[in-house]
Short mmCIF file of C-alpha atoms in Angstrom, two decimals:
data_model
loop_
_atom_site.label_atom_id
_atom_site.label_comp_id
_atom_site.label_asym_id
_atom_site.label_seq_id
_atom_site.Cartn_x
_atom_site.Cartn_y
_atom_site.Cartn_z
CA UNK R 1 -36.53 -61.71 -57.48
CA UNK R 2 -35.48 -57.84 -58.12
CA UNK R 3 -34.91 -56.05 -54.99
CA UNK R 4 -36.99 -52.92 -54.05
CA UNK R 5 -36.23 -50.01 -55.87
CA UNK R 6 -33.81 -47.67 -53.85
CA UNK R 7 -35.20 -44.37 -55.21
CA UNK R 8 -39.00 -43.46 -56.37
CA UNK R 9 -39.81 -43.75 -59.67
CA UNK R 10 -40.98 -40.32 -59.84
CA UNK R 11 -38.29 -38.90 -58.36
CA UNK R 12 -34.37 -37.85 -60.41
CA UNK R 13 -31.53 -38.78 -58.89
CA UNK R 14 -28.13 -37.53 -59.63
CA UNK R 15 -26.18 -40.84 -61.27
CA UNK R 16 -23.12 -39.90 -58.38
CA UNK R 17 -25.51 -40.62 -56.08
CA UNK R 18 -27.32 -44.15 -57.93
CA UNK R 19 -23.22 -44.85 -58.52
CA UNK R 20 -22.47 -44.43 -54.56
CA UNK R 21 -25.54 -46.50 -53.69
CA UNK R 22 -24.52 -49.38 -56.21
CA UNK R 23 -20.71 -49.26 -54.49
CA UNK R 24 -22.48 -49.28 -51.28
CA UNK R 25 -23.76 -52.61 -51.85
CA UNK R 26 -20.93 -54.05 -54.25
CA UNK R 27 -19.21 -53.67 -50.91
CA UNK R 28 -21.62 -55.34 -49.13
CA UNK R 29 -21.58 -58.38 -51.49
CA UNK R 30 -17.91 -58.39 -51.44
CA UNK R 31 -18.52 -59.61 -47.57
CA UNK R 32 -19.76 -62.75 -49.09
CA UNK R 33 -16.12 -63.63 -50.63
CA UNK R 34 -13.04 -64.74 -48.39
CA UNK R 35 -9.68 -64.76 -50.20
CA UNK R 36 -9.63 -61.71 -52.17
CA UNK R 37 -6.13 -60.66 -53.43
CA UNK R 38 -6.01 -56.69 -53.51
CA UNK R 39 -2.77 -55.07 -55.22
CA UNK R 40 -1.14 -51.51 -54.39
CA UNK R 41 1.12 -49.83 -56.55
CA UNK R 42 4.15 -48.73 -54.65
CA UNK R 43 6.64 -45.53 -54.63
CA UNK R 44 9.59 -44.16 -53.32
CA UNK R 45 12.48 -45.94 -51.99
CA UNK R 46 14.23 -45.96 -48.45
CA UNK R 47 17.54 -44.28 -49.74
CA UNK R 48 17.13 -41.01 -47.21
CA UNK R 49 19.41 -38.39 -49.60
CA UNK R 50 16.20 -39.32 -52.07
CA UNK R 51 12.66 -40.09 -50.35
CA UNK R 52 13.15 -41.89 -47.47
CA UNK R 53 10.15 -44.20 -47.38
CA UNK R 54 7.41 -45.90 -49.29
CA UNK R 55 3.75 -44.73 -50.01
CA UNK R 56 1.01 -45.80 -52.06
CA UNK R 57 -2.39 -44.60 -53.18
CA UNK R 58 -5.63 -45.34 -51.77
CA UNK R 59 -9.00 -44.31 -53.10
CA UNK R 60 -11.51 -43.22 -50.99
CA UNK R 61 -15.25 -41.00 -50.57
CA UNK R 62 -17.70 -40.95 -53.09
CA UNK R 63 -17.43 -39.59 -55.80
CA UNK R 64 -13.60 -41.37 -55.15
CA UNK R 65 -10.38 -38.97 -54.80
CA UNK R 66 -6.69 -40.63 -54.62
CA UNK R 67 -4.90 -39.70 -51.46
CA UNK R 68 -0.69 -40.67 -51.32
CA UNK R 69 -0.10 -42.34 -48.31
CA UNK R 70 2.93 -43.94 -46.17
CA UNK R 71 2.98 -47.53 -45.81
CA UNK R 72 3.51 -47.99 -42.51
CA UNK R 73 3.27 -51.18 -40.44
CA UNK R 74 4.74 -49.93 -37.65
CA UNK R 75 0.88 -47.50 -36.63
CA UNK R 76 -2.63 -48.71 -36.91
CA UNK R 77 -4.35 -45.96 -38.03
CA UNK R 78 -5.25 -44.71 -42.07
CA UNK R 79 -5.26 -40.90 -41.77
CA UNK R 80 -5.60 -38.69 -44.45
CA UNK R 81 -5.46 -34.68 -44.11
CA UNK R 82 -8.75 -33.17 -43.76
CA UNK R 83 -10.24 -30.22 -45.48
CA UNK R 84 -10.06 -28.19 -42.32
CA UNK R 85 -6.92 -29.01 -41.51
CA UNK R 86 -5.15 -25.80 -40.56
CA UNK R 87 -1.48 -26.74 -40.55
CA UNK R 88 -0.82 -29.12 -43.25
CA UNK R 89 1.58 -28.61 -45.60
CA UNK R 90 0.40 -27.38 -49.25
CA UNK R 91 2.75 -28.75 -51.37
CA UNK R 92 5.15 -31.39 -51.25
CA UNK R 93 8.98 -31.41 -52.06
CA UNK R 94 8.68 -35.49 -53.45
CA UNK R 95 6.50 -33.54 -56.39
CA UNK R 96 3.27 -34.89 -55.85
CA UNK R 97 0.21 -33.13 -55.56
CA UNK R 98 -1.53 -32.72 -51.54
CA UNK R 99 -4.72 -33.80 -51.55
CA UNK R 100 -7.64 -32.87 -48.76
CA UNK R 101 -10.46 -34.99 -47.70
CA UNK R 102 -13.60 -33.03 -47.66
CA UNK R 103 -16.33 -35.14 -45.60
CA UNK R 104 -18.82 -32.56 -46.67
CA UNK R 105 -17.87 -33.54 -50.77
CA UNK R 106 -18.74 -37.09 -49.76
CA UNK R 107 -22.03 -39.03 -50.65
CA UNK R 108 -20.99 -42.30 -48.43
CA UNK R 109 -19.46 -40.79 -45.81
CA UNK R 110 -20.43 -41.19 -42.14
CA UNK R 111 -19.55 -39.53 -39.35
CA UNK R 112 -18.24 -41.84 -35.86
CA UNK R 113 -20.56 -40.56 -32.82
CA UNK R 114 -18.72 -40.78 -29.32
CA UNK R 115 -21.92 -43.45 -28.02
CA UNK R 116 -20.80 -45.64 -31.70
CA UNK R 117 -19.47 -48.95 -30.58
CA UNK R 118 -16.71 -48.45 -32.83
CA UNK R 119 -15.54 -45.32 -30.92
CA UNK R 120 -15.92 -47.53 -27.59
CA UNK R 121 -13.58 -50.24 -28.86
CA UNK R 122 -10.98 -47.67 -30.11
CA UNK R 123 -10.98 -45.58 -26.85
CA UNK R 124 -10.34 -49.02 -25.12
CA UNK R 125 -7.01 -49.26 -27.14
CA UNK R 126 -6.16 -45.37 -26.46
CA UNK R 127 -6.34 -44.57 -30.05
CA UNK R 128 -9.61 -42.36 -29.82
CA UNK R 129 -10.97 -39.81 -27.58
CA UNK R 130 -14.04 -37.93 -27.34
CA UNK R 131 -15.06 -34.58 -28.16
CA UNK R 132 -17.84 -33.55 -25.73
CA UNK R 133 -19.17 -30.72 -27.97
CA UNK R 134 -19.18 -31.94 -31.05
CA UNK R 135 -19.88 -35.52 -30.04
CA UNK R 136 -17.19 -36.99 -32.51
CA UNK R 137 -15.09 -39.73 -31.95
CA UNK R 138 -11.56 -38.23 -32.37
CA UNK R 139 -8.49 -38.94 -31.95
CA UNK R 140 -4.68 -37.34 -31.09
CA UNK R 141 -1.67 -39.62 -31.00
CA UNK R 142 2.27 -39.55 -31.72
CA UNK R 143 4.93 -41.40 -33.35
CA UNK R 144 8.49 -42.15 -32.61
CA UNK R 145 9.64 -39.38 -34.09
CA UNK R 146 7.77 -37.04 -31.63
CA UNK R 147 5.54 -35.70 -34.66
CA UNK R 148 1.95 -36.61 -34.34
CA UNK R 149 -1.23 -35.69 -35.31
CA UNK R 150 -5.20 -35.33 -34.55
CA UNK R 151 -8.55 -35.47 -35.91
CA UNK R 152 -12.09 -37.34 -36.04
CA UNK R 153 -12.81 -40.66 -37.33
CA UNK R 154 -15.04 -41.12 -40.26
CA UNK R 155 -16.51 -44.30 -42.25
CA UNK R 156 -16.51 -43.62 -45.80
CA UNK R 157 -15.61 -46.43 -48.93
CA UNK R 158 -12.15 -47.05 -49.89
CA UNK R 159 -11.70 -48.33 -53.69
CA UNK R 160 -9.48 -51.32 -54.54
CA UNK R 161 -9.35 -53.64 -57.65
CA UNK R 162 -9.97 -57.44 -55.94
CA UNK R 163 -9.20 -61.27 -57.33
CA UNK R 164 -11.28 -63.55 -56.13
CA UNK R 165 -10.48 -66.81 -58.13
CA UNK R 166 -10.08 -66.42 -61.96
CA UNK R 167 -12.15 -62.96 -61.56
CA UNK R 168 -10.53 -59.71 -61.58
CA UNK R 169 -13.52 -57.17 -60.06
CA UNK R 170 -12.02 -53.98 -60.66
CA UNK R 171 -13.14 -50.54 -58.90
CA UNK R 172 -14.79 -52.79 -55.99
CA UNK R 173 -14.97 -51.20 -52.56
CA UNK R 174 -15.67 -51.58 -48.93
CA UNK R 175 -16.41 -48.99 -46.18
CA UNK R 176 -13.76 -48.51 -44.03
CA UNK R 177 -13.11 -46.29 -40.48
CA UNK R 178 -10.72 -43.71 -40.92
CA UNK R 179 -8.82 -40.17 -39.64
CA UNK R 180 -9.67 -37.69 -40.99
CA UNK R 181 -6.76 -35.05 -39.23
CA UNK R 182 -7.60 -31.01 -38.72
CA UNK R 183 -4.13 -31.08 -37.19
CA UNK R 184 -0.73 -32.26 -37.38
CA UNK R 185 2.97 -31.54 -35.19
CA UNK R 186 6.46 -32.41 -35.81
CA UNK R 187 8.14 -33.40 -38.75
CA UNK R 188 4.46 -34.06 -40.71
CA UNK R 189 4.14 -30.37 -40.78
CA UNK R 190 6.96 -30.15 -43.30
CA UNK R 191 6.54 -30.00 -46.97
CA UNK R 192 9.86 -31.14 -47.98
CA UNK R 193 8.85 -35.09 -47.82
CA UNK R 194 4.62 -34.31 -47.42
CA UNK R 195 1.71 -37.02 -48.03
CA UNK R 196 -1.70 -36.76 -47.67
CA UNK R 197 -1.43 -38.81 -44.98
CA UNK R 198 -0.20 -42.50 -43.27
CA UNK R 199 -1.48 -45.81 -43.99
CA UNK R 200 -1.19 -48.18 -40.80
CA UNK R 201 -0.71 -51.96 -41.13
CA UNK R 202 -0.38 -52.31 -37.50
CA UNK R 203 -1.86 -55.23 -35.47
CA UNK R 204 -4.78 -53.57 -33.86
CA UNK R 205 -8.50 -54.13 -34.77
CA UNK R 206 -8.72 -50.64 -36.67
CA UNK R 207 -5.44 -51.43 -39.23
CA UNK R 208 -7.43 -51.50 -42.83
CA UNK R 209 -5.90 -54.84 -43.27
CA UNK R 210 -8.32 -56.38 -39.45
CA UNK R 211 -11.10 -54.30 -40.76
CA UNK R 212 -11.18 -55.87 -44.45
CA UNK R 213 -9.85 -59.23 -42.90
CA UNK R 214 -12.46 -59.26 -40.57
CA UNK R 215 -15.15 -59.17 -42.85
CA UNK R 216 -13.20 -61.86 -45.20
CA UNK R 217 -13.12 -59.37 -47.83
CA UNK R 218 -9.24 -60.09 -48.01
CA UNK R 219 -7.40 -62.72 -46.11
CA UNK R 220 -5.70 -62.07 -43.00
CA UNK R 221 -2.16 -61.38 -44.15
CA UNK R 222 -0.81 -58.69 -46.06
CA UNK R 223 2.82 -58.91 -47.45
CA UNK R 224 5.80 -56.32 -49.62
CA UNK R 225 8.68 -56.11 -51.26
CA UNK R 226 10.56 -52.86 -51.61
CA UNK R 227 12.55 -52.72 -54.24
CA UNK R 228 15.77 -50.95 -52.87
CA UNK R 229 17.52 -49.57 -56.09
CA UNK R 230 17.07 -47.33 -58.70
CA UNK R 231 13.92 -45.55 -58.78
CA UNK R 232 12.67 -47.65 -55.67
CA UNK R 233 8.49 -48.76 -55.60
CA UNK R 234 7.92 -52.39 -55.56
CA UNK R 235 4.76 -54.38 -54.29
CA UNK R 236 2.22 -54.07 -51.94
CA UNK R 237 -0.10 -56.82 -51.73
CA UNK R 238 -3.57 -57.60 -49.12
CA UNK R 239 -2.53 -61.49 -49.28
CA UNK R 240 0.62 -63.95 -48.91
CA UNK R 241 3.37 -63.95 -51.07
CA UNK R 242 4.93 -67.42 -51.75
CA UNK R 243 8.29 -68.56 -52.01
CA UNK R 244 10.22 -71.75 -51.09
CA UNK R 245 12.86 -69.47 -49.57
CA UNK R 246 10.65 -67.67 -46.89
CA UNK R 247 11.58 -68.48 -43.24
CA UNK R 248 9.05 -67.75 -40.81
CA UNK R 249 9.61 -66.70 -36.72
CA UNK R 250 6.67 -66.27 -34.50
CA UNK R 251 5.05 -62.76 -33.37
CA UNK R 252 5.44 -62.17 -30.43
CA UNK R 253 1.62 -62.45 -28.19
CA UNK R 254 -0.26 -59.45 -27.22
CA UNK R 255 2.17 -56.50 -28.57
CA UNK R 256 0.71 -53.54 -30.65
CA UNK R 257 3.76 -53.89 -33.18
CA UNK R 258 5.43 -57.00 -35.21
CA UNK R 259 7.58 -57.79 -32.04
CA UNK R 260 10.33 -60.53 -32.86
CA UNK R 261 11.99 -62.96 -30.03
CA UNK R 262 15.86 -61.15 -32.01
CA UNK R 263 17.82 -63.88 -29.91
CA UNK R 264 21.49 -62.86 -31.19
CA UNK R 265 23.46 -61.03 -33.99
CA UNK R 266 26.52 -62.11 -35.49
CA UNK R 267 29.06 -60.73 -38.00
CA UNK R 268 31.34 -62.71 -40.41
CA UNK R 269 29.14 -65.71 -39.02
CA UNK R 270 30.63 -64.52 -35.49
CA UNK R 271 28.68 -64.56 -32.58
CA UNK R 272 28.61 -61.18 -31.31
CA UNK R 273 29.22 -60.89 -27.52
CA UNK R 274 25.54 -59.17 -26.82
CA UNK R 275 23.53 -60.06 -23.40
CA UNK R 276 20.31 -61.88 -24.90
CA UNK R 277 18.32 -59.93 -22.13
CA UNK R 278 18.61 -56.38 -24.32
CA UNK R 279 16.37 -57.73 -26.83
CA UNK R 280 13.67 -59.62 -24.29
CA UNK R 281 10.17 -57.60 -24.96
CA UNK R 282 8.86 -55.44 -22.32
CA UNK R 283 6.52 -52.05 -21.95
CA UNK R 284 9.51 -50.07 -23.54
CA UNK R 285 11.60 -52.78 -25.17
CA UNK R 286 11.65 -55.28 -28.04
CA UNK R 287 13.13 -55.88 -31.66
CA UNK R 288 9.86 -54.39 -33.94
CA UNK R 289 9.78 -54.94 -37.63
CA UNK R 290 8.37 -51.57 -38.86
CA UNK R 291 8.09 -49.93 -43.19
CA UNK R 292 7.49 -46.32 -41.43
CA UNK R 293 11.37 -45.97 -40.59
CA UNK R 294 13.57 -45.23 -43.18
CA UNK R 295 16.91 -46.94 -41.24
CA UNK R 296 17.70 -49.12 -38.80
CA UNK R 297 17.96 -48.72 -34.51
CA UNK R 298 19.79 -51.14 -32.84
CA UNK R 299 19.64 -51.05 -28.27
CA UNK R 300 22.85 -49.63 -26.99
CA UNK R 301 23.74 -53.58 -25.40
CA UNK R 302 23.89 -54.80 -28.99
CA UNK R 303 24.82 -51.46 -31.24
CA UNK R 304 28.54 -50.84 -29.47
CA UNK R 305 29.58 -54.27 -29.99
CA UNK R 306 27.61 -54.21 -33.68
CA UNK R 307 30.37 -51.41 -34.69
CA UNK R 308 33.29 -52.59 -33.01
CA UNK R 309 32.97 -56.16 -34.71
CA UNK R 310 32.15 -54.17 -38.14
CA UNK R 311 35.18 -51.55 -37.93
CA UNK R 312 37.61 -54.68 -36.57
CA UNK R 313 36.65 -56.43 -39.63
CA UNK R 314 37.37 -53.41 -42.16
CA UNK R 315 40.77 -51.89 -40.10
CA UNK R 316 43.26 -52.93 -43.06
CA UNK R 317 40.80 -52.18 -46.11
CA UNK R 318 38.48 -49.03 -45.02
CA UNK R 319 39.07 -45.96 -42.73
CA UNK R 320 36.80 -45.33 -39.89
CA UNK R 321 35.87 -41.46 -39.31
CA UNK R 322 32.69 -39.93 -37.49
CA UNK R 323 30.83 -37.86 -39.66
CA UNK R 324 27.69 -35.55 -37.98
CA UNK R 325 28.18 -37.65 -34.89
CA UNK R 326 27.74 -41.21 -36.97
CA UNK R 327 30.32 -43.69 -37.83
CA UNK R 328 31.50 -43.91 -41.22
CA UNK R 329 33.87 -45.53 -43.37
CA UNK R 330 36.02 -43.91 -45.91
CA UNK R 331 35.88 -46.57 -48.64
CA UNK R 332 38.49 -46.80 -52.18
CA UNK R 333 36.56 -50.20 -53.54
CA UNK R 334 33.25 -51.74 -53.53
CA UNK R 335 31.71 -52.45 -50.00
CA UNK R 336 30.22 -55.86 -51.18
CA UNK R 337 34.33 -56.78 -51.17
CA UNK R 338 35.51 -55.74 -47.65
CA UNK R 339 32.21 -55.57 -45.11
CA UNK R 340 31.14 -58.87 -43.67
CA UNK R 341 27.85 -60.76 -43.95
CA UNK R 342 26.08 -59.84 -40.90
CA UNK R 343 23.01 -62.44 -39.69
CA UNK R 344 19.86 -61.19 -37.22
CA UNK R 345 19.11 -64.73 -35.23
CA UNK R 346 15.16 -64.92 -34.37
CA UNK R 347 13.53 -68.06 -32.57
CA UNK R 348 12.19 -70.76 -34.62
CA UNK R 349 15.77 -70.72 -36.33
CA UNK R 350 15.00 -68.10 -38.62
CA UNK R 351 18.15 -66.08 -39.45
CA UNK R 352 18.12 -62.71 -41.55
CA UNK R 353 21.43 -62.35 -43.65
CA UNK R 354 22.35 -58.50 -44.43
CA UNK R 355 24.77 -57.68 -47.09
CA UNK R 356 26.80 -54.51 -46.65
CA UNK R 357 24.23 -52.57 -48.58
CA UNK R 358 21.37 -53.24 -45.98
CA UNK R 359 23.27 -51.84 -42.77
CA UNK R 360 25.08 -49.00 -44.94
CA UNK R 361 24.42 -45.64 -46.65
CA UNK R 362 26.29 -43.99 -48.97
CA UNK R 363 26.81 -40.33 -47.94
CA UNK R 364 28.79 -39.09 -50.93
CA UNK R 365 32.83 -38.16 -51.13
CA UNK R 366 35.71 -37.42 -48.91
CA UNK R 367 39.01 -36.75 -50.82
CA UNK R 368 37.76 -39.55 -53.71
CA UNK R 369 37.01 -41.91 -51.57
CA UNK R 370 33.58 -43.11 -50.97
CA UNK R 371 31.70 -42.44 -47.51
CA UNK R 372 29.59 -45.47 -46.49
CA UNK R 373 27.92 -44.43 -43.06
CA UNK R 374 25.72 -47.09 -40.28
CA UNK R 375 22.43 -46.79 -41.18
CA UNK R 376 22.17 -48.81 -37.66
CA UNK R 377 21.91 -45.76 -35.05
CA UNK R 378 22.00 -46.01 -31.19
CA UNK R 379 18.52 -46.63 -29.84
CA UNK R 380 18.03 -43.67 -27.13
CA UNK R 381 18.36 -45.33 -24.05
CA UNK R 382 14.96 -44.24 -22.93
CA UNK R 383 12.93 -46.55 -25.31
CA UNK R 384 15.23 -49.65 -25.45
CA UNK R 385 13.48 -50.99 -28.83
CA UNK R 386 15.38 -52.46 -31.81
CA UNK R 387 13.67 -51.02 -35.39
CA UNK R 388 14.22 -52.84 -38.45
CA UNK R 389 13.23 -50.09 -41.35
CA UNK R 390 13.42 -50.05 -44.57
CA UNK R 391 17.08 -49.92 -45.13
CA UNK R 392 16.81 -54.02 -43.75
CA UNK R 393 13.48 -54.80 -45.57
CA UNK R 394 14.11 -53.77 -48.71
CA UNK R 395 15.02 -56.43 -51.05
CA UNK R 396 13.43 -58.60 -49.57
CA UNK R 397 9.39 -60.42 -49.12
CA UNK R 398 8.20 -60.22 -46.23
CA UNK R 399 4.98 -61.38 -45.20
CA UNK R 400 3.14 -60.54 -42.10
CA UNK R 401 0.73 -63.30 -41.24
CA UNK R 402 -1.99 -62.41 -38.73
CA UNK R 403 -3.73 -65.53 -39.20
CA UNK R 404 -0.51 -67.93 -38.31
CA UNK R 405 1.34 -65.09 -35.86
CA UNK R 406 4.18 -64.97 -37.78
CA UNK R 407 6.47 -62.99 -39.82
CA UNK R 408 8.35 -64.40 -43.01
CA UNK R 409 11.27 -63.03 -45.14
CA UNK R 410 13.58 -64.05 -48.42
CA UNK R 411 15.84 -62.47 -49.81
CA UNK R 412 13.72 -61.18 -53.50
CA UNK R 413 14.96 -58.69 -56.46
CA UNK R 414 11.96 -57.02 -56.10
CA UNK R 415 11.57 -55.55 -59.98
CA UNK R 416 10.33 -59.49 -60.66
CA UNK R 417 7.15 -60.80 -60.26
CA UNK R 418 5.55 -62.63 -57.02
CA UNK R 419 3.28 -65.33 -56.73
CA UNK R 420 0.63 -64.75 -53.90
CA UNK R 421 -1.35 -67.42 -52.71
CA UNK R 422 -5.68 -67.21 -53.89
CA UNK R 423 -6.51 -69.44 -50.69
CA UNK R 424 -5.24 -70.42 -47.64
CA UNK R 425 -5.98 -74.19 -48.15
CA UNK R 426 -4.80 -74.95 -51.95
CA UNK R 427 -1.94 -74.46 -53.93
CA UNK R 428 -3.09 -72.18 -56.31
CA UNK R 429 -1.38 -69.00 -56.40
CA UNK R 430 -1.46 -65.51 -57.88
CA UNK R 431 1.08 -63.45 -59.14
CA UNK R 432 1.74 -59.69 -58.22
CA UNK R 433 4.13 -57.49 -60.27
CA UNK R 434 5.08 -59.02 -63.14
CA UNK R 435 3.04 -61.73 -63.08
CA UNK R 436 1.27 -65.08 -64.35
CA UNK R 437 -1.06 -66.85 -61.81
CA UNK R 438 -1.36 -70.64 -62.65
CA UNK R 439 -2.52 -74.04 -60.02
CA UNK R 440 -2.15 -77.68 -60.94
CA UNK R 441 -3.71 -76.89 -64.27
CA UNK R 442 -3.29 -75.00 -67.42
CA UNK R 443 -4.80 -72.03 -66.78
CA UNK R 444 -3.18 -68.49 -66.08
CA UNK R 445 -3.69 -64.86 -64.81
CA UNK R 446 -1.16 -62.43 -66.72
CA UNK R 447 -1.32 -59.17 -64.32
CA UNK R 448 1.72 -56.89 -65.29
CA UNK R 449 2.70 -53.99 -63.12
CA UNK R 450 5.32 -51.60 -65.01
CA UNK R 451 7.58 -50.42 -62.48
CA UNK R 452 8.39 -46.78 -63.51
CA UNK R 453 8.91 -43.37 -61.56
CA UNK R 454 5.55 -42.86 -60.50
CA UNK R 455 4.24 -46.48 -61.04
CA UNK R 456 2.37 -46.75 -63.95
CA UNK R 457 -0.50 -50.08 -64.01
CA UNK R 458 -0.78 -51.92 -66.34
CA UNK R 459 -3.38 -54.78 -66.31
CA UNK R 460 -3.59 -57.77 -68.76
CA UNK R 461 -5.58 -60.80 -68.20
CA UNK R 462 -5.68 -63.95 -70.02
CA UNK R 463 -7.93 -66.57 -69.28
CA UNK R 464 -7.48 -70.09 -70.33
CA UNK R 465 -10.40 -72.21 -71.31
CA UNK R 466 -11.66 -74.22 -68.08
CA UNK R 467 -11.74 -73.59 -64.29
CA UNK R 468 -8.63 -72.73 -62.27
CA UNK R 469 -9.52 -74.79 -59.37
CA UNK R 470 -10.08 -78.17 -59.45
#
């Protein structure tokens, strides 16, 4: 039986608005489906002489714009800049266009209300405050970096192109809370790196990954892998990558960020004389696994013997200099030949190997030699937290698994394809990338992502006769 008709009969309606309505409630169907695999295209790459990080696109408001956005696991929050925003940036030095969310422009939007029960359960997690006058839930918060930024939150739809089994439903969509930020401080008010905003995969209920997750509109694990050469991008994918490879280590209980239990670090498979109790987790402590931060931070208990145990190893073959305050290595062959394996210890057993490429930068010429500089920098001794960034991630999968509490890596040439898992139960399993999905039978799922220098998509799906689940 037809549903009652949304608008009178007698009545003409714009075909944005019938469109918004029908996304509306494509969303709410979408509800109905657990397991969904949703794909982002990724660019940039962590080398910080070129971008410095990774960002994707997301699609939101009605009728939908395409805002550039940070991947960033290390916040909870999807911001974009707002229309009223009086301090953003205009243009952008990575030669992208700034885009500007206009709530007003919107046909789905809705505003958050300070008495909404969503603005009570982000207050509770200090991520929201209210603004008496206008009675919008808003918010004003701060990264590492001391930049930061503030706004309201807003519930509009944000677009994504879903697999649910052998079906590929493309331009689906879900509403999702957002920022929408009038102001931003720091480092985000500079145009020479500018996005339209950041997209946190944090571990808190407002992350896009709990919201969609929560309404089993994806599964409850999101994974990437950052491709760390040449023009950088990779994949971004709402589901869990599979590989034989992957070690897992548990997350540590109750923390706002992907804290590990980092038990010990050793070089040339060396033991490195560290006191265990620099890495235990407190208020302002921890080893954090987090895409937002282009290098690498290591506590000051574990970076002084990190160096000395690297130079030591390099004396006869590479000359140590300090260069803008960092140590550096003047270097006359490849690094892969003289710098030793170095191995990150987490519980469970779960060691992460790092060639010379993942704790190094190149920072150009002295005198014909190569400069290779730590991308490892001293923690500051007031926060006491190791960050793994994107100089260690890249090159690799990693999957963060919300529904298990764990984090998984392998070492991956990211320019291949992935396969990522359709259910949590079976073995069938979807690839991202470059990429042919197949189970126990016949039957594939060609979806083909061309990795270029702004990411061009390109979808191809061939269906075999028959189901793919049996």
């Amino acid at each position: 039986m037809p549903g009652p008709r949304a608008f009178p009969v007698d009545e003409k309606v714009e075909l944005d608005v019938i469109k918004a309505r029908d996304r509306a409630r494509h969303a709410r169907i979408l509800q109905s489906f657990s397991g969904g695999i949703v794909d982002f295209q990724v660019v940039g790459s962590f080398d910080p002489y070129v971008v410095g990080l990774y960002f994707t696109k997301v699609r939101l408001g009605s009728p939908p714009r395409d805002f550039n956005v940070q991947i960033d696991t290390g916040s909870d929050v999807l911001w974009v800049a707002c229309s009223s925003c009086t301090d953003c940036p205009q243009n952008s030095g990575l030669g992208i266009p700034l885009n500007f969310f206009d709530p007003a422009a919107s046909s789905t939007v809705s505003s958050i209300s300070c008495s909404d029960n969503i603005c009570a359960s982000i207050v509770q997690t200090a991520s929201a405050e209210c603004f008496g006058e206008s009675n919008q839930c808003g918010y004003s918060f701060q990264y590492a970096d001391q930049s930061g930024t503030a706004g309201f939150y807003v519930s509009d739809l944000l677009y994504f192109d879903s697999i649910l089994g052998t079906s590929l439903i493309a331009n689906s969509s879900a509403p999702i809370v957002f920022g929408c930020s009038t102001s931003l401080f720091g480092d985000l008010t500079k145009s020479t790196k500018a996005l339209d905003g950041i997209f946190g995969f944090g571990r808190q209920d407002l992350s896009v990954i709990s919201q969609l997750s929560s309404r089993k509109i994806t599964p409850k694990v999101f994974s990437h892998c950052l491709k760390g050469d040449g023009n950088g991008g990779g994949i971004f994918v709402l589901g869990e990558i599979l590989d034989p490879r992957i070690v897992y280590t548990p997350l540590v209980p109750s923390q706002s960020h992907y804290n590990l239990y980092l038990q010990s670090i050793a070089v040339n498979g060396q033991l490195l004389p560290i006191d265990p109790t620099v890495f235990t987790t407190s208020v302002n402590q921890g080893t954090i696994v987090d895409s937002g931060t282009t290098l690498a931070y290591l506590v000051e208990g574990a970076y002084d013997p990190f160096i000395a145990s690297i130079t030591a190893a390099v004396s006869t073959s590479a000359a140590s200099t300090i260069s803008n305050g960092n140590q550096c290595y003047l270097v006359s062959t490849s690094v892969a030949e003289i710098f030793p394996p170095v191995a990150f210890n987490f519980a469970g057993g779960a060691s992460m190997f790092l060639r010379p490429i993942d704790y190094l930068v190149h920072s150009g010429f002295v005198d014909g030699a190569a400069m290779w500089c730590m991308g490892f920098l001293k923690a500051p001794k007031n926060q006491g937290t190791t960050i793994l960034g994107d100089l260690v991630l890249k090159d690799k999968i990693i999957v963060y698994d919300l529904a298990h509490q764990r984090l998984g890596w392998a070492d991956y040439d990211c320019s291949l394809s992935v396969n990522v898992s359709l259910t949590s139960s079976k073995d069938e399993y979807m690839n991202a990338g470059q990429l042919s999905v197949s189970s126990s039978s016949s039957n594939s799922i060609l979806f083909r992502v061309m990795h270029e220098r702004h990411i061009a998509i390109e979808l191809y799906i061939f269906l075999a006769v028959g189901s793919l689940f049996l």
